[in-house]
mmCIF file of C-alpha atoms in Angstrom:
data_model
loop_
_atom_site.group_PDB
_atom_site.id
_atom_site.type_symbol
_atom_site.label_atom_id
_atom_site.label_comp_id
_atom_site.label_asym_id
_atom_site.label_seq_id
_atom_site.Cartn_x
_atom_site.Cartn_y
_atom_site.Cartn_z
ATOM 1 C CA UNK A 95 -30.368 39.672 -53.691
ATOM 2 C CA UNK A 96 -30.680 41.016 -57.083
ATOM 3 C CA UNK A 97 -27.687 42.458 -59.052
ATOM 4 C CA UNK A 98 -26.958 43.875 -62.471
ATOM 5 C CA UNK A 99 -23.531 43.919 -64.087
ATOM 6 C CA UNK A 100 -22.396 45.844 -67.102
ATOM 7 C CA UNK A 101 -18.802 44.740 -67.553
ATOM 8 C CA UNK A 102 -17.717 47.642 -69.797
ATOM 9 C CA UNK A 103 -17.674 51.205 -68.627
ATOM 10 C CA UNK A 104 -16.843 52.509 -72.140
ATOM 11 C CA UNK A 105 -17.436 51.137 -75.531
ATOM 12 C CA UNK A 106 -16.136 53.048 -78.595
ATOM 13 C CA UNK A 107 -17.068 51.992 -82.220
ATOM 14 C CA UNK A 108 -17.095 53.585 -85.546
ATOM 15 C CA UNK A 109 -20.326 54.691 -87.341
ATOM 16 C CA UNK A 110 -21.861 51.670 -89.158
ATOM 17 C CA UNK A 111 -20.152 48.994 -86.953
ATOM 18 C CA UNK A 112 -22.217 46.570 -84.929
ATOM 19 C CA UNK A 113 -22.723 47.316 -81.358
ATOM 20 C CA UNK A 114 -23.234 45.011 -78.417
ATOM 21 C CA UNK A 115 -23.670 46.329 -74.797
ATOM 22 C CA UNK A 116 -23.437 43.574 -72.245
ATOM 23 C CA UNK A 117 -25.567 43.062 -69.349
ATOM 24 C CA UNK A 118 -25.633 40.136 -66.891
ATOM 25 C CA UNK A 119 -27.815 39.765 -63.877
ATOM 26 C CA UNK A 120 -28.411 37.619 -60.865
ATOM 27 C CA UNK A 121 -31.978 37.140 -59.514
ATOM 28 C CA UNK A 122 -33.678 33.897 -58.137
ATOM 29 C CA UNK A 123 -36.997 34.482 -59.610
ATOM 30 C CA UNK A 124 -38.447 35.732 -62.946
ATOM 31 C CA UNK A 125 -37.090 39.055 -63.562
ATOM 32 C CA UNK A 126 -38.138 41.900 -65.820
ATOM 33 C CA UNK A 127 -35.298 43.542 -67.730
ATOM 34 C CA UNK A 128 -34.967 46.930 -69.240
ATOM 35 C CA UNK A 129 -32.504 49.154 -70.942
ATOM 36 C CA UNK A 130 -32.545 52.864 -70.081
ATOM 37 C CA UNK A 131 -30.635 55.458 -72.162
ATOM 38 C CA UNK A 132 -29.334 58.904 -71.164
ATOM 39 C CA UNK A 133 -28.383 61.322 -73.981
ATOM 40 C CA UNK A 134 -26.162 64.160 -73.170
ATOM 41 C CA UNK A 135 -27.935 66.781 -70.958
ATOM 42 C CA UNK A 136 -31.166 64.824 -71.127
ATOM 43 C CA UNK A 137 -33.044 62.811 -68.463
ATOM 44 C CA UNK A 138 -32.893 59.018 -68.085
ATOM 45 C CA UNK A 139 -35.492 57.426 -70.415
ATOM 46 C CA UNK A 140 -36.662 53.891 -71.228
ATOM 47 C CA UNK A 141 -35.182 52.460 -74.396
ATOM 48 C CA UNK A 142 -36.805 49.044 -74.257
ATOM 49 C CA UNK A 143 -38.131 46.222 -72.080
ATOM 50 C CA UNK A 144 -37.750 42.608 -72.625
ATOM 51 C CA UNK A 145 -41.497 41.766 -72.253
ATOM 52 C CA UNK A 146 -42.386 44.052 -75.172
ATOM 53 C CA UNK A 147 -39.885 42.298 -77.483
ATOM 54 C CA UNK A 148 -39.690 45.521 -79.692
ATOM 55 C CA UNK A 149 -36.889 47.038 -81.642
ATOM 56 C CA UNK A 150 -36.461 50.652 -80.714
ATOM 57 C CA UNK A 151 -34.196 52.856 -82.760
ATOM 58 C CA UNK A 152 -32.799 49.747 -84.324
ATOM 59 C CA UNK A 153 -31.725 48.266 -80.807
ATOM 60 C CA UNK A 154 -32.915 44.793 -79.767
ATOM 61 C CA UNK A 155 -32.260 42.796 -76.567
ATOM 62 C CA UNK A 156 -33.104 39.213 -75.854
ATOM 63 C CA UNK A 157 -33.451 37.902 -72.387
ATOM 64 C CA UNK A 158 -31.241 34.674 -72.038
ATOM 65 C CA UNK A 159 -32.338 33.189 -68.828
ATOM 66 C CA UNK A 160 -29.705 30.241 -69.236
ATOM 67 C CA UNK A 161 -26.850 32.690 -69.354
ATOM 68 C CA UNK A 162 -28.667 35.319 -67.122
ATOM 69 C CA UNK A 163 -27.896 37.918 -69.711
ATOM 70 C CA UNK A 164 -29.985 40.751 -71.577
ATOM 71 C CA UNK A 165 -27.200 42.243 -73.979
ATOM 72 C CA UNK A 166 -28.288 45.191 -76.164
ATOM 73 C CA UNK A 167 -27.501 44.961 -79.852
ATOM 74 C CA UNK A 168 -27.637 47.161 -82.921
ATOM 75 C CA UNK A 169 -26.290 46.104 -86.308
ATOM 76 C CA UNK A 170 -25.081 49.465 -87.459
ATOM 77 C CA UNK A 171 -24.273 52.108 -84.892
ATOM 78 C CA UNK A 172 -25.111 55.783 -85.635
ATOM 79 C CA UNK A 173 -23.423 58.867 -84.139
ATOM 80 C CA UNK A 174 -26.709 59.853 -82.448
ATOM 81 C CA UNK A 175 -26.521 56.521 -80.550
ATOM 82 C CA UNK A 176 -23.725 58.001 -78.360
ATOM 83 C CA UNK A 177 -24.984 58.146 -74.829
ATOM 84 C CA UNK A 178 -24.992 56.449 -71.371
ATOM 85 C CA UNK A 179 -26.822 53.096 -71.382
ATOM 86 C CA UNK A 180 -28.092 51.375 -68.176
ATOM 87 C CA UNK A 181 -29.456 47.893 -67.892
ATOM 88 C CA UNK A 182 -32.038 47.566 -65.099
ATOM 89 C CA UNK A 183 -33.853 44.703 -63.505
ATOM 90 C CA UNK A 184 -37.336 44.672 -61.581
ATOM 91 C CA UNK A 185 -37.800 41.673 -59.609
ATOM 92 C CA UNK A 186 -41.055 40.196 -58.347
ATOM 93 C CA UNK A 187 -41.410 42.887 -55.711
ATOM 94 C CA UNK A 188 -44.667 44.484 -55.585
ATOM 95 C CA UNK A 189 -43.154 47.965 -55.927
ATOM 96 C CA UNK A 190 -41.357 47.405 -59.274
ATOM 97 C CA UNK A 191 -38.291 49.052 -57.929
ATOM 98 C CA UNK A 192 -35.310 49.091 -60.351
ATOM 99 C CA UNK A 193 -31.850 47.774 -59.818
ATOM 100 C CA UNK A 194 -29.416 49.329 -62.201
ATOM 101 C CA UNK A 195 -26.096 48.298 -63.482
ATOM 102 C CA UNK A 196 -23.295 50.800 -63.516
ATOM 103 C CA UNK A 197 -23.741 51.860 -67.057
ATOM 104 C CA UNK A 198 -21.754 51.762 -70.240
ATOM 105 C CA UNK A 199 -20.888 54.873 -72.201
ATOM 106 C CA UNK A 200 -21.183 54.210 -75.907
ATOM 107 C CA UNK A 201 -19.241 56.467 -78.183
ATOM 108 C CA UNK A 202 -19.914 56.271 -81.868
ATOM 109 C CA UNK A 203 -17.149 57.900 -84.003
ATOM 110 C CA UNK A 204 -17.618 59.301 -87.441
ATOM 111 C CA UNK B 57 -44.278 70.351 -69.885
ATOM 112 C CA UNK B 58 -46.112 67.517 -68.397
ATOM 113 C CA UNK B 59 -43.024 65.358 -67.408
ATOM 114 C CA UNK B 60 -41.560 64.780 -64.081
ATOM 115 C CA UNK B 61 -39.989 67.965 -62.516
ATOM 116 C CA UNK B 62 -37.517 68.372 -59.735
ATOM 117 C CA UNK B 63 -36.511 71.401 -57.744
ATOM 118 C CA UNK B 64 -33.878 72.692 -57.160
ATOM 119 C CA UNK B 65 -31.796 71.408 -60.085
ATOM 120 C CA UNK B 66 -28.566 71.949 -58.083
ATOM 121 C CA UNK B 67 -27.834 72.493 -54.457
ATOM 122 C CA UNK B 68 -24.592 73.324 -52.671
ATOM 123 C CA UNK B 69 -24.641 73.192 -48.987
ATOM 124 C CA UNK B 70 -22.285 72.966 -46.023
ATOM 125 C CA UNK B 71 -21.769 69.805 -44.119
ATOM 126 C CA UNK B 72 -24.070 69.636 -41.296
ATOM 127 C CA UNK B 73 -26.896 71.641 -42.871
ATOM 128 C CA UNK B 74 -30.296 70.270 -43.862
ATOM 129 C CA UNK B 75 -31.637 70.205 -47.425
ATOM 130 C CA UNK B 76 -35.024 69.482 -48.917
ATOM 131 C CA UNK B 77 -35.744 68.458 -52.368
ATOM 132 C CA UNK B 78 -39.079 68.394 -54.198
ATOM 133 C CA UNK B 79 -40.447 66.199 -57.025
ATOM 134 C CA UNK B 80 -43.631 66.844 -58.980
ATOM 135 C CA UNK B 81 -44.608 63.598 -60.728
ATOM 136 C CA UNK B 82 -46.603 63.231 -63.839
ATOM 137 C CA UNK B 83 -50.377 63.884 -63.101
ATOM 138 C CA UNK B 84 -52.349 60.974 -62.094
ATOM 139 C CA UNK B 85 -49.175 58.656 -61.622
ATOM 140 C CA UNK B 86 -49.820 56.884 -58.451
ATOM 141 C CA UNK B 87 -46.340 55.631 -57.787
ATOM 142 C CA UNK B 88 -43.369 57.915 -57.068
ATOM 143 C CA UNK B 89 -39.767 56.676 -56.591
ATOM 144 C CA UNK B 90 -36.568 58.336 -55.316
ATOM 145 C CA UNK B 91 -33.130 57.037 -56.471
ATOM 146 C CA UNK B 92 -29.578 58.272 -55.780
ATOM 147 C CA UNK B 93 -26.880 58.239 -58.282
ATOM 148 C CA UNK B 94 -23.165 58.851 -57.480
ATOM 149 C CA UNK B 95 -20.479 59.580 -59.943
ATOM 150 C CA UNK B 96 -19.814 56.641 -62.236
ATOM 151 C CA UNK B 97 -22.532 54.518 -60.959
ATOM 152 C CA UNK B 98 -26.081 53.642 -61.836
ATOM 153 C CA UNK B 99 -29.093 54.914 -59.889
ATOM 154 C CA UNK B 100 -29.804 53.181 -56.636
ATOM 155 C CA UNK B 101 -33.280 52.861 -55.205
ATOM 156 C CA UNK B 102 -33.999 54.761 -52.087
ATOM 157 C CA UNK B 103 -37.825 54.747 -51.480
ATOM 158 C CA UNK B 104 -41.082 54.661 -53.142
ATOM 159 C CA UNK B 105 -44.729 55.821 -52.595
ATOM 160 C CA UNK B 106 -47.912 54.609 -53.780
ATOM 161 C CA UNK B 107 -50.376 57.472 -53.502
ATOM 162 C CA UNK B 108 -49.477 58.923 -50.112
ATOM 163 C CA UNK B 109 -48.198 55.607 -48.505
ATOM 164 C CA UNK B 110 -44.362 55.119 -48.323
ATOM 165 C CA UNK B 111 -44.188 51.398 -48.881
ATOM 166 C CA UNK B 112 -40.527 50.591 -49.067
ATOM 167 C CA UNK B 113 -37.342 51.998 -47.919
ATOM 168 C CA UNK B 114 -33.725 50.943 -48.843
ATOM 169 C CA UNK B 115 -31.126 50.296 -46.440
ATOM 170 C CA UNK B 116 -29.416 53.203 -47.981
ATOM 171 C CA UNK B 117 -31.969 55.466 -46.410
ATOM 172 C CA UNK B 118 -30.490 56.342 -43.173
ATOM 173 C CA UNK B 119 -32.228 57.959 -40.346
ATOM 174 C CA UNK B 120 -31.012 61.355 -41.499
ATOM 175 C CA UNK B 121 -33.283 60.931 -44.715
ATOM 176 C CA UNK B 122 -36.998 61.327 -44.696
ATOM 177 C CA UNK B 123 -39.466 61.405 -47.483
ATOM 178 C CA UNK B 124 -42.985 62.439 -47.652
ATOM 179 C CA UNK B 125 -45.831 62.509 -50.231
ATOM 180 C CA UNK B 126 -48.569 64.179 -48.105
ATOM 181 C CA UNK B 127 -51.353 64.358 -50.631
ATOM 182 C CA UNK B 128 -50.347 61.708 -53.006
ATOM 183 C CA UNK B 129 -49.163 64.341 -55.641
ATOM 184 C CA UNK B 130 -45.619 66.017 -55.043
ATOM 185 C CA UNK B 131 -43.062 64.453 -52.802
ATOM 186 C CA UNK B 132 -40.159 65.951 -50.769
ATOM 187 C CA UNK B 133 -36.878 64.346 -49.733
ATOM 188 C CA UNK B 134 -35.106 65.854 -46.805
ATOM 189 C CA UNK B 135 -31.587 65.117 -45.639
ATOM 190 C CA UNK B 136 -30.735 66.283 -42.188
ATOM 191 C CA UNK B 137 -27.053 67.031 -41.034
ATOM 192 C CA UNK B 138 -25.676 66.449 -44.475
ATOM 193 C CA UNK B 139 -22.339 64.658 -44.907
ATOM 194 C CA UNK B 140 -19.896 64.810 -47.754
ATOM 195 C CA UNK B 141 -20.969 61.167 -48.751
ATOM 196 C CA UNK B 142 -24.442 62.602 -49.386
ATOM 197 C CA UNK B 143 -23.094 64.347 -52.542
ATOM 198 C CA UNK B 144 -24.877 62.719 -55.475
ATOM 199 C CA UNK B 145 -27.642 63.083 -58.028
ATOM 200 C CA UNK B 146 -31.080 62.585 -56.523
ATOM 201 C CA UNK B 147 -33.507 61.317 -59.132
ATOM 202 C CA UNK B 148 -37.324 61.104 -58.874
ATOM 203 C CA UNK B 149 -39.404 58.898 -60.997
ATOM 204 C CA UNK B 150 -43.136 58.304 -61.471
ATOM 205 C CA UNK B 151 -45.368 55.670 -63.006
ATOM 206 C CA UNK B 152 -48.802 54.055 -62.896
ATOM 207 C CA UNK B 153 -48.745 50.685 -61.115
ATOM 208 C CA UNK B 154 -46.755 48.161 -63.169
ATOM 209 C CA UNK B 155 -45.969 50.642 -66.005
ATOM 210 C CA UNK B 156 -42.882 52.409 -67.241
ATOM 211 C CA UNK B 157 -41.006 54.626 -64.786
ATOM 212 C CA UNK B 158 -40.496 58.319 -65.992
ATOM 213 C CA UNK B 159 -37.702 60.089 -64.657
ATOM 214 C CA UNK B 160 -37.076 63.760 -63.646
ATOM 215 C CA UNK B 161 -33.935 65.761 -64.566
ATOM 216 C CA UNK B 162 -32.566 65.173 -61.005
ATOM 217 C CA UNK B 163 -31.258 67.277 -58.269
ATOM 218 C CA UNK B 164 -27.490 67.606 -57.951
ATOM 219 C CA UNK B 165 -26.408 67.841 -54.342
ATOM 220 C CA UNK B 166 -22.810 69.060 -53.454
ATOM 221 C CA UNK B 167 -21.859 68.876 -49.722
ATOM 222 C CA UNK B 168 -18.858 71.084 -49.018
#
């Protein structure tokens, strides 16, 4: 069975502070990991995926297979980063269905 | 707007009634997914289609739920004899095979 855990429901930081949103997963094979973001009154959208190894809006995430983690990081938070963030996993299933974590609400205070 | 669309955006119904939701995917996306999201939780997979074929169903999809994608374009999700526990946001997503899933705005169902 595959599972994604986001231990923090809420993370509150000040503008300019570093941010780390935690994500741990359990999966027996080689997963593909994603971060999705949902801004206020907008639909869920892909932020980044581990295979692309990109930095999007200043965010990065590294897949650590030893610790089964895929934490999302940004060195300097901006107020516009305030949103719900979901970590998701796609296993080796043919359908690429996503298993999501419970989400973390990031609040960046001015 | 060429994104995924869902209709209706909100639905309030009484327990025991049937409801049907519609999802229009991005044109030419051959995969279409349904997810359900309850308050404070992340989305949970329900079922998916590749073209018109329904290839996988979650254990969450009880016998009261049925989904179709008759022509490989839009899809409908029907819930029969709704229960209060069915209250949730129902999300639709579409993709090309192996590519990013694009989500719709969701249909919020409230069962009284």
